[in-house]
XYZ file of C-alpha atoms in Angstrom:
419
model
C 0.000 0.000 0.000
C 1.178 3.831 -0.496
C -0.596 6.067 1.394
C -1.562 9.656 0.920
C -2.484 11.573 4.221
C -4.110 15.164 3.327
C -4.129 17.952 5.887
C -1.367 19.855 8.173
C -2.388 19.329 11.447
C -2.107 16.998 14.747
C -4.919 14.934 13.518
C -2.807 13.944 10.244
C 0.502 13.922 12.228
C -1.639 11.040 14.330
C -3.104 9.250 11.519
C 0.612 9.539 9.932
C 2.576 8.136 13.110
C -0.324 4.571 13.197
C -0.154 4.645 9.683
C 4.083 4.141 9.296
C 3.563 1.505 12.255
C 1.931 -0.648 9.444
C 3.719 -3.407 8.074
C 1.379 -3.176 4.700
C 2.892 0.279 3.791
C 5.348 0.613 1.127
C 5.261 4.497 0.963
C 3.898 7.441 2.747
C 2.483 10.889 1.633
C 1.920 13.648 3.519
C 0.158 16.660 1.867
C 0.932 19.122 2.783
C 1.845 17.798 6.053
C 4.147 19.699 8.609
C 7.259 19.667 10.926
C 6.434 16.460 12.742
C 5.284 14.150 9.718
C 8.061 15.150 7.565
C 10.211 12.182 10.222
C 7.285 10.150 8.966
C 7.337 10.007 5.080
C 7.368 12.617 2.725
C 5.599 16.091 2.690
C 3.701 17.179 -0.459
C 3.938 20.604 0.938
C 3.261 22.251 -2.701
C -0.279 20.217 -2.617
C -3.439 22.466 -2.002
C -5.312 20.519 -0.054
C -8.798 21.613 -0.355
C -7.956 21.450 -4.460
C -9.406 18.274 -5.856
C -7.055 18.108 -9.081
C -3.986 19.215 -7.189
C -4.820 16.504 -4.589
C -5.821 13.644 -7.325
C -2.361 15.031 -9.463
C -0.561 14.232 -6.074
C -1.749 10.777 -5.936
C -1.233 9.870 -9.316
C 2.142 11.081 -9.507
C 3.487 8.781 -6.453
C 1.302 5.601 -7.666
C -1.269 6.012 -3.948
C -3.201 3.015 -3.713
C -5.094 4.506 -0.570
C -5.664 8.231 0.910
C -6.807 9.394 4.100
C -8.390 12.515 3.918
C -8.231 14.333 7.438
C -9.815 18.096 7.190
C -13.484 18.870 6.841
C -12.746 21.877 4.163
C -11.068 19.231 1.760
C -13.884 16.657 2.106
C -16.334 19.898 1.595
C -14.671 20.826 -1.544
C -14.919 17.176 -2.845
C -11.705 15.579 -2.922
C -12.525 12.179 -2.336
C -14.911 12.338 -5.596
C -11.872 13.463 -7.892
C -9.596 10.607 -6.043
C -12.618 7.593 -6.835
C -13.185 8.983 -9.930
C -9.345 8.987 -10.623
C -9.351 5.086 -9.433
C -7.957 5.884 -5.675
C -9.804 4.161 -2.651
C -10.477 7.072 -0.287
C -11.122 6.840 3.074
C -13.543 9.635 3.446
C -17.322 10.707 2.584
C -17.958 12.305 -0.725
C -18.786 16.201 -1.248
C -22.623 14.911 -1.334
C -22.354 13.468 2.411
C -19.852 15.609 3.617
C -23.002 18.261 4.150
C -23.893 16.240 7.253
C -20.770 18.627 8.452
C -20.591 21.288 6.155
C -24.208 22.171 6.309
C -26.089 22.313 9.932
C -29.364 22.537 8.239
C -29.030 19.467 6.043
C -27.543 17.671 8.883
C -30.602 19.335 11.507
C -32.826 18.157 8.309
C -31.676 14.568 8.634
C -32.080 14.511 11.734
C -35.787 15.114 12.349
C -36.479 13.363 9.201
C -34.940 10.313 10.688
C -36.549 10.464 14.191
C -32.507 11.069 15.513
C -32.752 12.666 19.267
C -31.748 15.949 18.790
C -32.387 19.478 20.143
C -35.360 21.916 18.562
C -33.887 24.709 16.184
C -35.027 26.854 13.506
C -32.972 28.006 10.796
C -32.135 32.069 10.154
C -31.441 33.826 7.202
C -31.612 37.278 7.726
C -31.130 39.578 10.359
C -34.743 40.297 11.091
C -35.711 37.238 11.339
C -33.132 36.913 13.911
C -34.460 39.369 15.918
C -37.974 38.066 16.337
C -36.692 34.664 17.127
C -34.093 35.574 19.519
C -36.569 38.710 21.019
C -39.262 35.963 21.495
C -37.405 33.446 23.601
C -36.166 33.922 27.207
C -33.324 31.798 28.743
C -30.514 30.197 27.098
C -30.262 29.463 23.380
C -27.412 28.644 21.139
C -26.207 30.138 17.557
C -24.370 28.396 15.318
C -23.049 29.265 11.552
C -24.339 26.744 8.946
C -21.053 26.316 7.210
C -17.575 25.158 8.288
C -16.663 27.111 10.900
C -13.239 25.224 12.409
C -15.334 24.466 15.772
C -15.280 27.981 16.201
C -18.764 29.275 14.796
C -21.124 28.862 17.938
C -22.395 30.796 20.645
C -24.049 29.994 23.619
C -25.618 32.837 25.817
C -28.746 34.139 27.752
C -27.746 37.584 26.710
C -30.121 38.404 23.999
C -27.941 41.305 22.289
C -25.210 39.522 22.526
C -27.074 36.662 20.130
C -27.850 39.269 18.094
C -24.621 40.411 17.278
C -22.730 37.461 17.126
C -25.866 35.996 14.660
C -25.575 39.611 12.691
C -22.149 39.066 11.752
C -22.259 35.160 10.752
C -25.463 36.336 8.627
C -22.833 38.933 6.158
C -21.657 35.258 4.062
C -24.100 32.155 5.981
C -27.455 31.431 7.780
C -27.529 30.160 10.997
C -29.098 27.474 13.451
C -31.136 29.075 16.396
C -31.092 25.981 18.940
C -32.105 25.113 22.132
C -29.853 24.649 24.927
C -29.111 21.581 26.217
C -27.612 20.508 29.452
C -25.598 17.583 30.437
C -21.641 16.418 29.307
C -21.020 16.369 25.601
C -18.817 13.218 24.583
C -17.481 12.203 21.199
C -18.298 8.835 19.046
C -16.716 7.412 16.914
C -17.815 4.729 13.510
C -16.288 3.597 10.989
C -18.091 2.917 7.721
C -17.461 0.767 4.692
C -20.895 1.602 2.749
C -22.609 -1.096 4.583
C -21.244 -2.106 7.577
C -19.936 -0.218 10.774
C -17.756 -0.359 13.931
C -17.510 1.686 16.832
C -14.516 3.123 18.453
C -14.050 4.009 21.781
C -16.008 7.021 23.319
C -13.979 10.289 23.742
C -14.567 13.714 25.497
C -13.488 16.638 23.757
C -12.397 20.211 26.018
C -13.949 23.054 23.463
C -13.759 26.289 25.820
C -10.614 28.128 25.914
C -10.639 28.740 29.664
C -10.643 27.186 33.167
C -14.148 24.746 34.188
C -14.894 24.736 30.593
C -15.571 28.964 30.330
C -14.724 30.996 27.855
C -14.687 31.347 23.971
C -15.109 28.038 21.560
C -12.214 26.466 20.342
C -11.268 24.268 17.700
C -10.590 22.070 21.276
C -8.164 22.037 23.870
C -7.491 18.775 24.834
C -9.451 15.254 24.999
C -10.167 11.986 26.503
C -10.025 8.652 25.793
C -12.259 6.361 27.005
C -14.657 8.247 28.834
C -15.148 6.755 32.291
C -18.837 7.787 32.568
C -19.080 6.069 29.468
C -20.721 1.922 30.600
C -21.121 -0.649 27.881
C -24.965 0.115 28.652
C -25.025 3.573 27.625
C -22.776 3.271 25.051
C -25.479 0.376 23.792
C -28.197 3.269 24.259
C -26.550 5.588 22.034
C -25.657 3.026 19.406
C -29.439 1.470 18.888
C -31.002 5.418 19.369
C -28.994 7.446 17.463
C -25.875 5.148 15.397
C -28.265 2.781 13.695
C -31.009 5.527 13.217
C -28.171 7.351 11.221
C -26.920 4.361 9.114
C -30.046 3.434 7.940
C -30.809 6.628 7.173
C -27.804 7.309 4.757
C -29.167 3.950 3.163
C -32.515 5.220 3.081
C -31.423 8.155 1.416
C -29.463 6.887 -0.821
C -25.713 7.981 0.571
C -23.167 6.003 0.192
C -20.993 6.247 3.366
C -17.144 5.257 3.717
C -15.149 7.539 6.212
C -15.347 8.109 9.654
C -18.804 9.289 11.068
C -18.668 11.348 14.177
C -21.411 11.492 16.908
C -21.198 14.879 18.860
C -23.249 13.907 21.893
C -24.744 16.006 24.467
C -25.665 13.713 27.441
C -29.133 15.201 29.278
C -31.040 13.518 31.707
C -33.629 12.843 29.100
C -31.164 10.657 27.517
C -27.821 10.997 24.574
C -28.626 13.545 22.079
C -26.550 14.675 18.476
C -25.247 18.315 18.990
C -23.600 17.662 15.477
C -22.364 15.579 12.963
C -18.510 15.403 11.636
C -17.973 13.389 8.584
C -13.800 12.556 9.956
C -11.786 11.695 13.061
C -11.817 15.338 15.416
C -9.074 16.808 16.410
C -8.043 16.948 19.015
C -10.151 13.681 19.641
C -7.948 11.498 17.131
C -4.650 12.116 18.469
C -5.931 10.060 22.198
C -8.376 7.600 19.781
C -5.629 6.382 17.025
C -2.557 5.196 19.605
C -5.294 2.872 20.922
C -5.711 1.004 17.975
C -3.526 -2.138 18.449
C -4.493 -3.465 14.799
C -2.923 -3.295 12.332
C -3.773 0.844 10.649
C -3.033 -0.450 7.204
C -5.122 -3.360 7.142
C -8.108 -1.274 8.913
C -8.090 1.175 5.937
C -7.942 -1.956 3.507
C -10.762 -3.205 5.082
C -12.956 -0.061 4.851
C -12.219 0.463 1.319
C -12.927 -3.219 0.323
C -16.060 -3.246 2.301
C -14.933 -6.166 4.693
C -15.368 -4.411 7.661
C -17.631 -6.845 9.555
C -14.473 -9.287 9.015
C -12.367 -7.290 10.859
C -10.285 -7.927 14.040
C -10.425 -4.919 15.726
C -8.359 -4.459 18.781
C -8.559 -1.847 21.065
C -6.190 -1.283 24.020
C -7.164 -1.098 27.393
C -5.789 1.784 28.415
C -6.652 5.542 28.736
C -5.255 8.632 26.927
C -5.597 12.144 28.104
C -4.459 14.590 25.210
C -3.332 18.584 26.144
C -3.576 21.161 23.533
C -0.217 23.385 23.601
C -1.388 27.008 22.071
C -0.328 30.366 20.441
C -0.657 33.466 22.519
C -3.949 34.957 21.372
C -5.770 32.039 20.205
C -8.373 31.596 19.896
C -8.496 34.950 18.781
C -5.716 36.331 16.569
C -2.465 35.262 17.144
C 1.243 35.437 15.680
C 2.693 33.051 13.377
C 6.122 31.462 12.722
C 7.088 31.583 16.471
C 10.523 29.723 17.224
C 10.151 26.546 19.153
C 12.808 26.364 21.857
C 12.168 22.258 23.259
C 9.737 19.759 22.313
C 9.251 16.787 25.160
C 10.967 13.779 24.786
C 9.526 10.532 26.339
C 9.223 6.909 25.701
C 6.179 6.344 23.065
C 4.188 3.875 25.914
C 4.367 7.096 28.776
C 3.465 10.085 26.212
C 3.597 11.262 22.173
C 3.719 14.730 20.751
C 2.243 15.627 17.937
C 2.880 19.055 15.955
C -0.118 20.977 14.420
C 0.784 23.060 10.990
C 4.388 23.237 12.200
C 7.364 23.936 9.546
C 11.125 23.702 9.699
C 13.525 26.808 8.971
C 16.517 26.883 6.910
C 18.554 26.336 10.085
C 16.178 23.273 11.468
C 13.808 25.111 13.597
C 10.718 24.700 13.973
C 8.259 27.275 14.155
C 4.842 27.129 15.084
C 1.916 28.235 12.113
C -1.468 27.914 13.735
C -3.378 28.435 16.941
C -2.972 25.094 18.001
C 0.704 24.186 17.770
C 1.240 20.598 19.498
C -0.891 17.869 21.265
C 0.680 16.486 23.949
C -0.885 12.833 24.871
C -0.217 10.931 28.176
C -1.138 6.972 28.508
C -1.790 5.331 31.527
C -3.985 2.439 33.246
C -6.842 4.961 34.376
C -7.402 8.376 33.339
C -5.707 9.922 36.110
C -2.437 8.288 35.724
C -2.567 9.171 31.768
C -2.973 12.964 32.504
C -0.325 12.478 35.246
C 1.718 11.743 31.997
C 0.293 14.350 29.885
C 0.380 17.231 32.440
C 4.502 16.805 33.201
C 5.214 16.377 29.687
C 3.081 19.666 28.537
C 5.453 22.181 30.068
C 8.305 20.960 27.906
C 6.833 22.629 25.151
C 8.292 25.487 25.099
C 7.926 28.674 22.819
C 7.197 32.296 23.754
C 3.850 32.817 24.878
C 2.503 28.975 24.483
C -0.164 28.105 26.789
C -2.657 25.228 27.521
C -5.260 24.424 29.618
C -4.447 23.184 33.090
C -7.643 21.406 33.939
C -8.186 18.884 30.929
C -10.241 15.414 32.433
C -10.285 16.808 35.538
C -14.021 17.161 35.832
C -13.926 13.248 34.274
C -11.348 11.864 36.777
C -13.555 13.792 39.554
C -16.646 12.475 38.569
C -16.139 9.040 37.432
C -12.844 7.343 39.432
């Protein structure tokens, strides 16, 4: 197998490190990769990802058998239709059923039409309807852009002017989702799809807020869990016959044809698991404590999901727990400098902790400098949650470059609650 990898960030630097663990792989491709999976196989950094030709040119030029397609925005723009179309197995949704992410309102649409537990919303697409909606409601009601938005396009607030401005400004190139508010613990799931069969992964919690107790601004997430400890085999069978097989017969029923990753954004309420959202590929920063607890065999996993022989698939998971921290630029998630130098990366054995960069790039004299909001991942393993973030937590402050910062409280209301 040769393998093509698109996107720059941790998520790919994860999928990159499992992937060259594979004793199927023959050659690996990176586009347009960064710092950390350049020691992994070779960056296409010339490639424009969310291109479909300059992707499919890519793939044709180093004889790919298999790609991986990481971001949202190149899945949007419909690369894996110019890679099937060019012969390529893709591991990825088409631009057709990519809207379950890159449209809230066909996803919202699905949704209801499929009897999938989700919250009430109407959809806005001008300001005065905005108004009325948000004038006629009291209490707590979330806004959220229709299009890609990087994790980064929702608001949640009581404050009705507030709504009203955030909503104004999304409405200048999108429409929005009014929803309701839930409450309850979100968690992240996890399937894999071959067109007609499915496995689940392992439920993970992703951190969103920038600050302290989960306060704060969205982010594109600042650290994860994996598993959840809140998480039994008996809820996790809840939310696979009320809302995972609801979906999958759904894409049957209308007609998509589904081979990817499908991710459940969960809100947990009292009244029972409920979809917040719908990604169509592994999160981030979700993959980077999901993917190192894969014991089989990455290669042969992808195979398998491209071949449509998933139900025939060993899939092992360890038993372990991961705790990922998100190391970030000063400023984010608001604006923030780029091309910072990096003065030390942690070094640890692989079974304690891995780092993984995010859009990082190498200088003429071997530095690396950082080129996003989100610079590194920093993932700690252990035999309960507690002893992975022990791992995490003492390896995070090795990162070092001027003004990095992370969030000291990651699992902590998990570890609290649940051991």
């Amino acid at each position: 197998m040769k393998v093509l990898i698109v996107g720059s960030g941790a998520r790919e630097h994860t999928l990159a490190w499992k992937i060259s663990l594979s004793k199927r792989i023959s050659g690996l491709f990176i586009a347009p990769g960064n710092a950390g999976t350049q020691e992994l196989g070779e960056n296409l950094s010339d490639v424009n990802q969310c291109d479909p030709e300059s992707v499919t040119r890519a793939a044709i030029e180093h004889k790919v058998t298999h790609a991986v397609i990481g971001p949202e925005s190149a899945l949007a723009a419909g690369v894996v239709d110019a890679l099937r179309e060019a012969g390529i197995a893709a591991i990825g949704p088409d631009k057709r059923a990519a809207r379950l992410e890159s449209s809230k309102q066909f996803s919202k649409d699905f949704m209801q039409r499929h009897g999938i537990p989700t919250a009430a919303a109407v959809e806005i697409d001008s300001v005065e309807q905005l108004k009325q909606e948000v004038e006629s409601r009291n209490g707590r009601w979330v806004l959220k852009k229709s299009g890609l938005a990087a994790g980064k396009g929702v608001l949640e607030s009581d404050d009705r002017q507030e709504l009203i401005d955030f909503g104004t400004e999304i409405l200048k190139d999108d429409s929005l989702i009014l929803e309701e508010f839930l409450t309850g613990y979100e968690i992240s799931i996890f399937a894999l799809l071959d067109g007609k069969n499915y496995r689940l992964l392992p439920s993970c919690a992703d951190f969103k807020k920038a600050g302290l107790g989960d306060t704060g601004p969205n982010t594109g997430g600042m650290g994860s869990i994996c598993p959840v400890p809140t998480i039994s085999n008996g809820i996790l069978a809840k939310i696979e016959k009320e809302i995972v097989v609801p979906t999958i017969e759904g894409l049957k029923k209308d007609d998509i044809y589904y081979t990817g990753v499908l991710y459940f954004g969960l809100m947990m309420t009292e009244e029972g698991p409920k979809v917040l959202e719908y990604n169509v590929r592994f999160g981030d920063p979700e993959a980077q404590v999901l993917l190192p607890l894969i014991q089989s065999d990455l290669g042969n996993l992808i195979d398998s999901m491209c071949s449509g022989k998933l139900d025939e698939f060993p899939l092992r998971i360890c038993e372990r727990s991961a705790l990922g921290v998100v190391i970030a630029s000063p400023g984010y998630p608001g604006e923030y400098p780029l091309s910072i130098p990096v003065e030390s990366l942690p070094k640890r054995p692989e079974r304690e902790a891995l780092l993984f960069h995010a859009a990082t790039s190498s200088d003429g004299d071997g530095r690396i400098l950082t080129g996003g909001g989100r610079c590194f991942t920093v993932v700690g393993f252990g035999s309960n949650l507690l002893s992975a973030r022990v791992k995490a937590y003492s390896a995070a402050p090795e990162v070092r470059f001027e003004g990095a910062w992370f969030r000291p409280d990651i699992g902590k209301k998990f570890f609290i609650d649940g051991e």
